[in-house]
CSV table of C-alpha atoms and ligand atoms in Angstrom, one decimal:
chain,number,residue,atom,x,y,z
T,1,MET,CA,-8.1,22.7,13.3
T,2,LYS,CA,-9.4,25.9,10.9
T,3,ASN,CA,-6.6,27.8,12.9
T,4,LEU,CA,-3.9,25.0,12.4
T,5,PHE,CA,-3.9,25.3,9.2
T,6,GLN,CA,-4.2,29.2,8.6
T,7,ASN,CA,-0.9,29.8,8.2
T,8,ILE,CA,0.6,26.5,5.9
T,9,ALA,CA,1.5,27.4,2.2
T,10,THR,CA,-1.1,24.5,0.3
T,11,PRO,CA,-0.5,22.1,-0.9
T,12,PHE,CA,0.3,19.5,2.1
T,13,TYR,CA,-0.1,16.0,3.1
T,14,TYR,CA,-1.2,16.3,6.3
T,15,TYR,CA,-0.9,13.5,9.0
T,16,ASP,CA,-3.3,12.4,11.3
T,17,MET,CA,-1.0,10.7,13.2
T,18,ASP,CA,-3.0,9.3,15.5
T,19,LEU,CA,-5.3,7.9,13.4
T,20,MET,CA,-1.9,5.9,11.8
T,21,GLN,CA,-1.2,5.1,15.0
T,22,ARG,CA,-4.9,3.9,16.5
T,23,THR,CA,-5.1,1.6,12.5
T,24,PHE,CA,-1.5,0.3,13.9
T,25,TYR,CA,-2.3,-1.1,16.9
T,26,ASN,CA,-5.6,-2.5,14.9
T,27,ALA,CA,-4.5,-4.1,12.6
T,28,ILE,CA,-1.8,-5.9,14.6
T,29,SER,CA,-3.4,-6.1,17.7
T,30,GLU,CA,-5.9,-8.8,15.9
T,31,ALA,CA,-2.5,-10.5,13.8
T,32,GLU,CA,-1.7,-10.9,16.5
T,33,LYS,CA,-4.9,-12.7,18.0
T,34,TYR,CA,-3.1,-15.7,15.1
T,35,ASN,CA,0.5,-15.7,15.3
T,36,TYR,CA,0.2,-13.7,12.2
T,37,GLN,CA,3.4,-11.6,11.1
T,38,ILE,CA,2.3,-8.2,9.0
T,39,HIS,CA,5.0,-6.3,6.4
T,40,TYR,CA,3.9,-3.2,5.8
T,41,ALA,CA,4.6,-1.9,2.3
T,42,LEU,CA,6.8,0.4,1.8
T,43,LYS,CA,5.4,1.0,-1.7
T,44,ALA,CA,2.8,2.8,0.4
T,45,ASN,CA,4.6,5.9,1.4
T,46,THR,CA,8.3,5.1,2.4
T,47,ASN,CA,8.0,8.5,5.0
T,48,GLU,CA,10.5,8.7,7.9
T,49,ARG,CA,7.6,9.3,10.5
T,50,VAL,CA,5.7,6.5,8.9
T,51,LEU,CA,8.1,4.1,8.6
T,52,GLN,CA,8.8,4.8,12.5
T,53,THR,CA,5.4,4.1,13.4
T,54,ALA,CA,5.7,0.8,11.7
T,55,LEU,CA,8.8,-0.1,13.7
T,56,GLU,CA,7.3,0.6,17.4
T,57,TYR,CA,4.9,-1.7,16.0
T,58,GLY,CA,6.6,-4.1,15.2
T,59,PHE,CA,5.8,-4.7,11.8
T,60,GLY,CA,8.6,-5.6,8.7
T,61,ALA,CA,9.2,-4.3,5.7
T,62,ASP,CA,7.4,-5.8,2.0
T,63,CYS,CA,10.1,-4.1,-0.3
T,64,VAL,CA,8.9,-3.9,-4.6
T,65,SER,CA,12.5,-2.3,-5.3
T,66,GLY,CA,16.4,-2.2,-3.9
T,67,ASN,CA,16.1,1.5,-2.5
T,68,GLU,CA,13.2,0.2,-0.8
T,69,VAL,CA,14.9,-2.7,0.9
T,70,ILE,CA,18.0,0.2,1.7
T,71,LYS,CA,15.4,2.5,2.9
T,72,ALA,CA,13.3,-0.6,5.3
T,73,VAL,CA,17.5,-1.1,6.4
T,74,GLU,CA,18.0,2.1,7.2
T,75,SER,CA,15.3,2.8,8.7
T,76,GLY,CA,15.8,0.6,10.8
T,77,PHE,CA,14.2,-2.7,10.1
T,78,ASN,CA,15.1,-6.3,11.0
T,79,PRO,CA,16.1,-7.9,8.3
T,80,LYS,CA,15.4,-10.8,9.6
T,81,LYS,CA,11.1,-8.7,8.5
T,82,ILE,CA,12.3,-7.9,5.3
T,83,VAL,CA,10.7,-9.7,2.1
T,84,PHE,CA,11.5,-7.9,-1.6
T,85,ALA,CA,9.6,-8.7,-4.5
T,86,GLY,CA,9.5,-7.5,-7.8
T,87,VAL,CA,9.9,-8.3,-11.3
T,88,GLY,CA,13.0,-7.7,-12.0
T,89,LYS,CA,15.1,-6.9,-9.6
T,90,THR,CA,18.2,-6.2,-10.7
T,91,ASP,CA,21.7,-8.1,-9.8
T,92,GLU,CA,23.2,-4.9,-7.6
T,93,GLU,CA,19.6,-5.2,-5.7
T,94,ILE,CA,19.6,-8.4,-4.8
T,95,GLU,CA,23.3,-8.5,-4.2
T,96,TYR,CA,22.7,-5.7,-1.4
T,97,ALA,CA,19.5,-7.6,-0.2
T,98,LEU,CA,21.5,-10.4,0.2
T,99,GLN,CA,24.4,-9.4,2.1
T,100,LYS,CA,22.2,-8.5,4.2
T,101,ASN,CA,20.3,-11.4,4.7
T,102,ILE,CA,16.9,-11.0,4.5
T,103,PHE,CA,13.4,-13.1,5.1
T,104,SER,CA,13.0,-13.9,2.1
T,105,PHE,CA,13.6,-12.8,-1.8
T,106,ASN,CA,9.5,-13.1,-3.2
T,107,VAL,CA,11.2,-14.5,-6.8
T,108,GLU,CA,9.2,-14.2,-9.6
T,109,SER,CA,10.0,-16.3,-12.3
T,110,LEU,CA,12.4,-18.9,-12.7
T,111,GLU,CA,14.7,-16.9,-14.1
T,112,GLU,CA,15.2,-15.2,-11.8
T,113,LEU,CA,15.7,-17.7,-9.7
T,114,GLU,CA,18.9,-19.0,-11.2
T,115,VAL,CA,20.4,-15.5,-10.8
T,116,ILE,CA,20.2,-15.1,-7.3
T,117,GLY,CA,20.8,-18.6,-7.6
T,118,GLU,CA,24.9,-17.6,-9.7
T,119,ILE,CA,24.6,-14.4,-7.0
T,120,ALA,CA,24.5,-16.3,-3.6
T,121,LYS,CA,27.0,-19.2,-5.0
T,122,LYS,CA,29.1,-15.8,-5.9
T,123,ASN,CA,28.9,-14.4,-2.7
T,124,GLN,CA,28.7,-17.7,-0.7
T,125,ILE,CA,25.5,-16.5,1.0
T,126,ILE,CA,22.3,-18.8,1.9
T,127,ALA,CA,19.7,-17.4,0.2
T,128,ASN,CA,15.9,-18.0,1.4
T,129,ILE,CA,13.5,-17.8,-1.6
T,130,ALA,CA,9.7,-17.5,-1.0
T,131,LEU,CA,8.4,-19.0,-4.6
T,132,ARG,CA,5.5,-15.7,-5.5
T,133,ILE,CA,2.7,-18.3,-6.9
T,134,ASN,CA,0.6,-16.3,-9.7
T,135,PRO,CA,-2.8,-18.2,-8.1
T,136,GLY,CA,-5.2,-17.4,-10.9
T,137,VAL,CA,-7.5,-15.5,-8.4
T,138,ASP,CA,-9.2,-12.5,-9.3
T,139,ALA,CA,-9.2,-9.7,-7.3
T,140,HIS,CA,-11.9,-7.5,-8.7
T,141,THR,CA,-10.2,-4.4,-8.3
T,142,HIS,CA,-9.5,-1.8,-10.9
T,143,LYS,CA,-7.2,-3.6,-14.4
T,144,TYR,CA,-3.7,-2.3,-13.2
T,145,LEU,CA,-4.3,-2.6,-9.5
T,146,THR,CA,-4.7,-6.7,-10.1
T,147,THR,CA,-1.8,-8.8,-10.4
T,148,GLY,CA,-3.1,-12.2,-9.6
T,149,ILE,CA,-4.2,-13.3,-12.9
T,150,VAL,CA,-2.6,-16.1,-15.3
T,151,GLU,CA,-1.8,-12.8,-17.8
T,152,ASN,CA,-0.8,-9.9,-15.0
T,153,LYS,CA,3.9,-10.3,-15.6
T,154,PHE,CA,3.8,-11.5,-11.8
T,155,GLY,CA,4.5,-14.4,-10.4
T,156,ILE,CA,5.3,-18.5,-11.2
T,157,ASP,CA,2.5,-19.3,-12.8
T,158,ARG,CA,1.3,-23.0,-10.7
T,159,SER,CA,2.0,-25.2,-13.3
T,160,ASP,CA,6.2,-24.3,-12.7
T,161,ILE,CA,6.2,-25.1,-8.5
T,162,LEU,CA,7.9,-28.1,-9.4
T,163,LYS,CA,10.0,-27.3,-10.9
T,164,SER,CA,11.1,-23.9,-9.4
T,165,ILE,CA,11.5,-26.1,-5.2
T,166,LYS,CA,13.4,-28.4,-8.0
T,167,ILE,CA,16.2,-25.5,-8.6
T,168,ILE,CA,15.9,-24.5,-5.4
T,169,PHE,CA,17.6,-27.3,-3.9
T,170,ASN,CA,19.9,-28.8,-6.5
T,171,ASN,CA,21.5,-25.6,-5.2
T,172,LYS,CA,22.8,-25.5,-1.7
T,173,PHE,CA,23.5,-21.3,-1.7
T,174,LEU,CA,19.3,-21.3,-1.7
T,175,ASN,CA,17.1,-21.6,0.7
T,176,PHE,CA,13.4,-22.7,0.2
T,177,ASN,CA,11.6,-21.4,3.1
T,178,GLY,CA,8.2,-20.8,1.5
T,179,LEU,CA,5.3,-19.4,-0.7
T,180,HIS,CA,4.0,-15.8,-1.3
T,181,PHE,CA,0.5,-14.6,-3.1
T,182,HIS,CA,-0.6,-10.9,-3.6
T,183,ILE,CA,-3.4,-11.0,-5.9
T,184,GLY,CA,-4.2,-7.3,-6.1
T,185,SER,CA,-5.3,-4.2,-4.1
T,186,GLN,CA,-7.7,-2.2,-3.4
T,187,ILE,CA,-9.6,-6.3,-2.2
T,188,THR,CA,-12.8,-4.3,-1.4
T,189,SER,CA,-15.1,-7.8,-1.0
T,190,LEU,CA,-13.1,-10.9,0.8
T,191,GLU,CA,-14.3,-13.5,-1.8
T,192,PRO,CA,-11.2,-12.6,-3.1
T,193,PHE,CA,-9.0,-13.3,-0.3
T,194,ILE,CA,-11.5,-16.6,0.4
T,195,GLU,CA,-10.3,-17.7,-3.1
T,196,LEU,CA,-7.4,-17.5,-2.6
T,197,CYS,CA,-7.0,-19.1,1.0
T,198,LYS,CA,-8.8,-21.7,-0.7
T,199,ILE,CA,-6.4,-22.0,-4.0
T,200,VAL,CA,-3.7,-22.5,-0.6
T,201,ASN,CA,-4.5,-24.4,0.7
T,202,GLU,CA,-4.9,-26.0,-2.5
T,203,ILE,CA,-1.4,-26.3,-3.8
T,204,GLN,CA,0.0,-27.2,0.3
T,205,ASP,CA,-2.2,-30.5,0.1
T,206,GLU,CA,-0.2,-31.1,-3.7
T,207,LEU,CA,3.7,-30.5,-1.6
T,208,ASN,CA,2.7,-32.0,1.2
T,209,LEU,CA,1.6,-35.4,-0.7
T,210,LYS,CA,5.6,-34.9,-2.2
T,211,ASN,CA,6.6,-34.4,1.7
T,212,ILE,CA,7.0,-30.5,0.3
T,213,PHE,CA,6.1,-28.7,3.6
T,214,PRO,CA,7.0,-24.7,3.0
T,215,GLU,CA,7.3,-22.9,6.1
T,216,ASN,CA,6.1,-19.8,5.6
T,217,ILE,CA,3.0,-19.1,3.8
T,218,ASN,CA,2.6,-15.0,2.3
T,219,LEU,CA,-0.9,-13.9,1.4
T,220,GLY,CA,0.8,-9.8,0.1
T,221,GLY,CA,-1.3,-6.8,0.5
T,222,GLY,CA,-4.1,-5.7,-1.1
T,223,PHE,CA,-7.0,-5.1,2.1
T,224,GLY,CA,-9.6,-2.2,0.9
T,225,ILE,CA,-10.5,0.9,2.7
T,226,ASN,CA,-13.6,3.1,2.0
T,227,TYR,CA,-12.8,5.9,-0.6
T,228,GLU,CA,-16.2,7.0,-1.4
T,229,ASN,CA,-17.2,7.6,3.6
T,230,PRO,CA,-13.9,7.6,4.3
T,231,ASP,CA,-15.3,8.7,8.1
T,232,LYS,CA,-18.0,5.7,8.7
T,233,GLU,CA,-15.2,3.7,8.3
T,234,LEU,CA,-11.5,5.1,9.5
T,235,ILE,CA,-10.1,1.9,10.3
T,236,PRO,CA,-10.6,-0.9,8.4
T,237,ASP,CA,-12.3,-4.2,10.0
T,238,PHE,CA,-9.0,-6.1,10.3
T,239,LYS,CA,-10.9,-7.9,12.6
T,240,THR,CA,-13.3,-9.8,10.4
T,241,PHE,CA,-10.9,-9.4,7.4
T,242,PHE,CA,-8.3,-11.7,9.5
T,243,SER,CA,-10.2,-14.1,11.4
T,244,THR,CA,-11.7,-14.7,7.6
T,245,ILE,CA,-8.6,-15.8,6.4
T,246,ASN,CA,-7.8,-17.9,10.3
T,247,LYS,CA,-12.1,-19.6,8.4
T,248,PHE,CA,-10.3,-20.6,5.6
T,249,LEU,CA,-7.4,-21.6,6.0
T,250,LYS,CA,-5.5,-24.3,7.0
T,251,ILE,CA,-2.8,-23.3,8.3
T,252,ARG,CA,0.0,-27.3,8.8
T,253,ASN,CA,1.9,-27.3,11.8
T,254,ASN,CA,4.5,-24.6,12.6
T,255,GLN,CA,3.9,-22.8,9.6
T,256,LYS,CA,3.5,-19.1,10.0
T,257,ILE,CA,1.5,-16.6,8.0
T,258,HIS,CA,2.7,-13.3,7.1
T,259,PHE,CA,1.0,-10.0,5.0
T,260,GLU,CA,2.1,-7.6,3.6
T,261,LEU,CA,-0.1,-3.9,4.2
T,262,GLY,CA,0.2,-1.2,2.4
T,263,ARG,CA,-3.2,0.6,1.7
T,264,SER,CA,-5.5,-0.9,5.0
T,265,LEU,CA,-2.8,1.0,7.3
T,266,VAL,CA,-2.5,4.3,6.5
T,267,ALA,CA,-4.7,5.5,2.9
T,268,GLN,CA,-6.9,6.9,5.8
T,269,SER,CA,-5.2,9.1,8.0
T,270,GLY,CA,-3.2,11.3,5.0
T,271,THR,CA,-5.5,14.1,3.3
T,272,LEU,CA,-4.0,16.4,0.4
T,273,VAL,CA,-5.3,19.9,1.6
T,274,SER,CA,-5.1,22.2,-1.6
T,275,LYS,CA,-6.7,25.9,-1.3
T,276,VAL,CA,-8.6,26.9,-3.9
T,277,LEU,CA,-7.1,29.3,-7.4
T,278,TYR,CA,-10.4,30.2,-9.4
T,279,VAL,CA,-13.7,29.6,-9.6
T,280,LYS,CA,-14.0,29.2,-13.3
T,281,LYS,CA,-17.6,29.1,-15.2
T,282,GLY,CA,-17.5,27.3,-18.8
T,283,GLN,CA,-20.2,27.0,-20.7
T,284,GLN,CA,-21.6,23.9,-19.9
T,285,LYS,CA,-19.9,23.7,-15.8
T,286,ASP,CA,-18.4,25.4,-13.7
T,287,PHE,CA,-14.6,24.1,-12.9
T,288,VAL,CA,-12.9,24.5,-9.3
T,289,ILE,CA,-9.1,24.4,-9.9
T,290,LEU,CA,-7.3,24.1,-7.4
T,291,ASP,CA,-3.5,24.1,-6.8
T,292,ALA,CA,-2.8,21.0,-5.9
T,293,GLY,CA,-2.6,18.1,-9.5
T,294,MET,CA,-2.2,15.2,-11.0
T,295,THR,CA,1.9,16.0,-9.7
T,296,ASP,CA,0.8,15.7,-5.7
T,297,LEU,CA,-1.8,12.8,-6.3
T,298,ILE,CA,-1.7,10.8,-9.4
T,299,ARG,CA,-4.4,8.0,-9.1
T,300,PRO,CA,-7.9,9.5,-10.6
T,301,ALA,CA,-5.1,10.6,-12.8
T,302,LEU,CA,-4.1,6.4,-13.4
T,303,TYR,CA,-6.9,4.5,-12.1
T,304,GLY,CA,-9.9,7.0,-12.5
T,305,SER,CA,-10.3,6.9,-8.7
T,306,VAL,CA,-12.4,8.3,-6.5
T,307,HIS,CA,-11.9,10.7,-3.7
T,308,LYS,CA,-13.9,12.3,-1.5
T,309,ILE,CA,-13.4,15.8,-1.6
T,310,GLU,CA,-14.5,18.4,1.8
T,311,ASN,CA,-14.3,22.4,1.0
T,312,TYR,CA,-13.4,22.9,4.4
T,313,SER,CA,-13.8,26.8,4.5
T,314,SER,CA,-16.9,25.8,3.7
T,315,GLN,CA,-17.6,25.1,7.2
T,316,SER,CA,-17.6,28.0,8.9
T,317,ARG,CA,-19.8,30.1,6.2
T,318,ASN,CA,-23.4,29.7,7.0
T,319,THR,CA,-24.8,29.4,3.4
T,320,PHE,CA,-25.9,25.6,2.5
T,321,ALA,CA,-26.0,26.5,-1.1
T,322,LEU,CA,-24.5,23.9,-3.0
T,323,ALA,CA,-22.9,23.8,-7.5
T,324,LYS,CA,-22.4,20.8,-9.3
T,325,TYR,CA,-18.1,21.1,-10.2
T,326,ASP,CA,-15.2,19.4,-12.1
T,327,VAL,CA,-12.5,19.2,-10.0
T,328,VAL,CA,-9.3,19.9,-11.6
T,329,GLY,CA,-5.5,20.9,-10.9
T,330,PRO,CA,-3.5,23.2,-13.0
T,331,VAL,CA,-0.9,20.7,-14.9
T,332,CYS,CA,-1.5,21.2,-18.2
T,333,GLU,CA,-3.2,17.8,-19.3
T,334,SER,CA,-6.7,17.6,-19.2
T,335,SER,CA,-6.8,14.1,-17.3
T,336,ASP,CA,-5.5,16.3,-14.2
T,337,ARG,CA,-8.8,16.3,-12.5
T,338,PHE,CA,-9.2,14.8,-9.0
T,339,ALA,CA,-13.8,14.7,-10.1
T,340,GLU,CA,-16.2,15.6,-12.0
T,341,GLN,CA,-19.8,16.8,-11.6
T,342,LEU,CA,-19.0,16.9,-8.0
T,343,ARG,CA,-21.4,18.7,-5.2
T,344,LEU,CA,-19.6,20.7,-3.0
T,345,PRO,CA,-21.0,23.8,-0.8
T,346,GLU,CA,-20.9,27.0,-3.1
T,347,THR,CA,-16.9,27.5,-3.2
T,348,HIS,CA,-15.1,30.5,-3.8
T,349,ARG,CA,-10.7,30.9,-3.4
T,350,GLY,CA,-9.4,30.2,-1.3
T,351,ASP,CA,-11.6,28.6,0.9
T,352,LEU,CA,-9.2,25.2,1.4
T,353,ILE,CA,-10.2,21.5,0.0
T,354,PHE,CA,-9.6,18.6,1.7
T,355,ILE,CA,-8.4,15.1,-0.6
T,356,ARG,CA,-9.1,13.1,1.9
T,357,SER,CA,-8.3,9.1,2.2
T,358,THR,CA,-4.4,10.0,0.4
T,359,GLY,CA,-2.0,8.4,2.1
T,360,ALA,CA,-0.6,5.6,0.1
T,361,TYR,CA,0.0,6.0,-2.7
T,362,GLY,CA,-0.5,9.6,-2.9
T,363,GLN,CA,2.6,12.1,-2.2
T,364,ILE,CA,4.8,9.1,-2.5
T,365,MET,CA,3.6,8.7,-6.2
T,366,SER,CA,4.5,12.1,-7.4
T,367,SER,CA,6.4,14.1,-10.1
T,368,ASN,CA,8.0,17.3,-10.6
T,369,TYR,CA,6.1,16.9,-14.0
T,370,ASN,CA,5.7,20.3,-15.7
T,371,LEU,CA,8.6,21.4,-12.6
T,372,ARG,CA,6.4,21.6,-10.0
T,373,LYS,CA,7.7,21.5,-6.7
T,374,ASN,CA,6.6,18.6,-4.2
T,375,ALA,CA,3.5,18.4,-1.6
T,376,PRO,CA,5.2,19.0,1.5
T,377,ALA,CA,3.7,16.7,4.1
T,378,VAL,CA,2.7,18.2,7.4
T,379,TYR,CA,2.1,16.0,11.0
T,380,SER,CA,-1.0,16.2,13.5
T,381,ASP,CA,1.6,16.1,16.0
T,382,GLU,CA,4.1,18.7,15.1
T,383,LEU,CA,1.7,20.6,13.7
T,384,ILE,CA,-0.6,20.8,17.3
T,385,GLN,CA,3.1,21.3,18.7
T,386,LYS,CA,4.3,23.7,16.8
T,387,SER,CA,0.9,25.5,18.0
T,388,ARG,CA,0.9,25.4,21.5
T,389,LEU,CA,4.4,26.8,21.5
T,390,ALA,CA,3.4,29.6,19.4
T,391,VAL,CA,0.0,30.7,21.9
H,401,LIG,C1,3.7,-7.4,-3.4
H,401,LIG,C2,2.8,-6.6,-2.9
H,401,LIG,N1,3.0,-6.8,-2.1
H,401,LIG,C3,2.3,-5.9,-1.2
H,401,LIG,C4,1.0,-5.0,-1.9
H,401,LIG,C5,0.3,-3.8,-0.6
H,401,LIG,O1,-0.8,-3.9,-1.3
H,401,LIG,P1,-2.0,-3.0,-0.2
H,401,LIG,O2,-1.1,-1.4,-0.7
H,401,LIG,O3,-2.7,-3.2,-1.0
H,401,LIG,O4,-2.0,-3.8,1.4
H,401,LIG,C6,1.7,-4.5,-3.5
H,401,LIG,C7,1.1,-2.8,-3.9
H,401,LIG,O5,0.0,-3.4,-4.4
H,401,LIG,C8,2.2,-5.6,-4.0
H,401,LIG,O6,2.9,-5.1,-5.1
């Protein structure tokens, strides 16, 4: 692997396409056991190779902006498998998605419902509506990653469900096609999902009593991954995830269950590869200064998130001495830090450093702050092919 990386300018995102394919295959095979439909959440990573792989495996697309809907359509996703959430859809975004006849607008407020109704009428096109309900479930994840508790901006309050359905039934350009939930991201316990299933059962019982039978239930995404020890769980345990849902969710006749998975599908396939620019001895700490910074990977600065960091170059040295470092980037911000007081093999200028589990919410969240360039993508299969041709 070392030879493969030697001549590539750092930093770059390395994607293990074999792992990505195995992950997609595993997820889709486990979901198919219950006839569940997975929509790949574009927000995690919109690289064309990733989208094409998702398409190959039969995923639909979950979009949270108009541009993501455009991207999904242009990449070849069938609009009949595209769902579109987001609290602030603009009129133009709604009109585009409507004209493409997408599977559903996951509607997040009563006002949005009225606006979609007006735009649908103006265009004389029926809009498919799933109501995104805020179920009041605490996902027990980072506060910036929770979306299903009442103080979050997402979704329609449970007490407004009937009012919303009435609005839909009163407008012939609106078609009620189901309920949508998404309680947060990086949820590592199954408990919040079990709680969600129970609430969905309750809501459905209430609706059924009023002769309302949602055709589709979308439970969103959020299934978490092992950031601390990725090698222990390169492919998340989709089998347990889907079988747990199957155990706790009461599915009604002819009902289809949907998911919007992002992180669990692509995170472990990505590694941010960076080079050590300097090892700086401070008064109290030593710093490993990388050529990758928060503009390449903002998660640690934004959420205080932990990624496993490895000194790849040290593997070929015969020294086993460890030292403690703050691993930081070159950006002019103190929050530009990937790890604090991390134990690493003794590290030197020029060493290659791997920041693991960065396939989701990594490259996609890059910025050009400090006028920095964005780290490009390098795909394992293309790299191997290239190295073969070079021999
Ligand atoms: C509406 C919606 N669906 C799906 C996802 C994907 O979540 P995850 O990547 O945690 O699976 C998100 C991300 O938070 C989201 O906002």
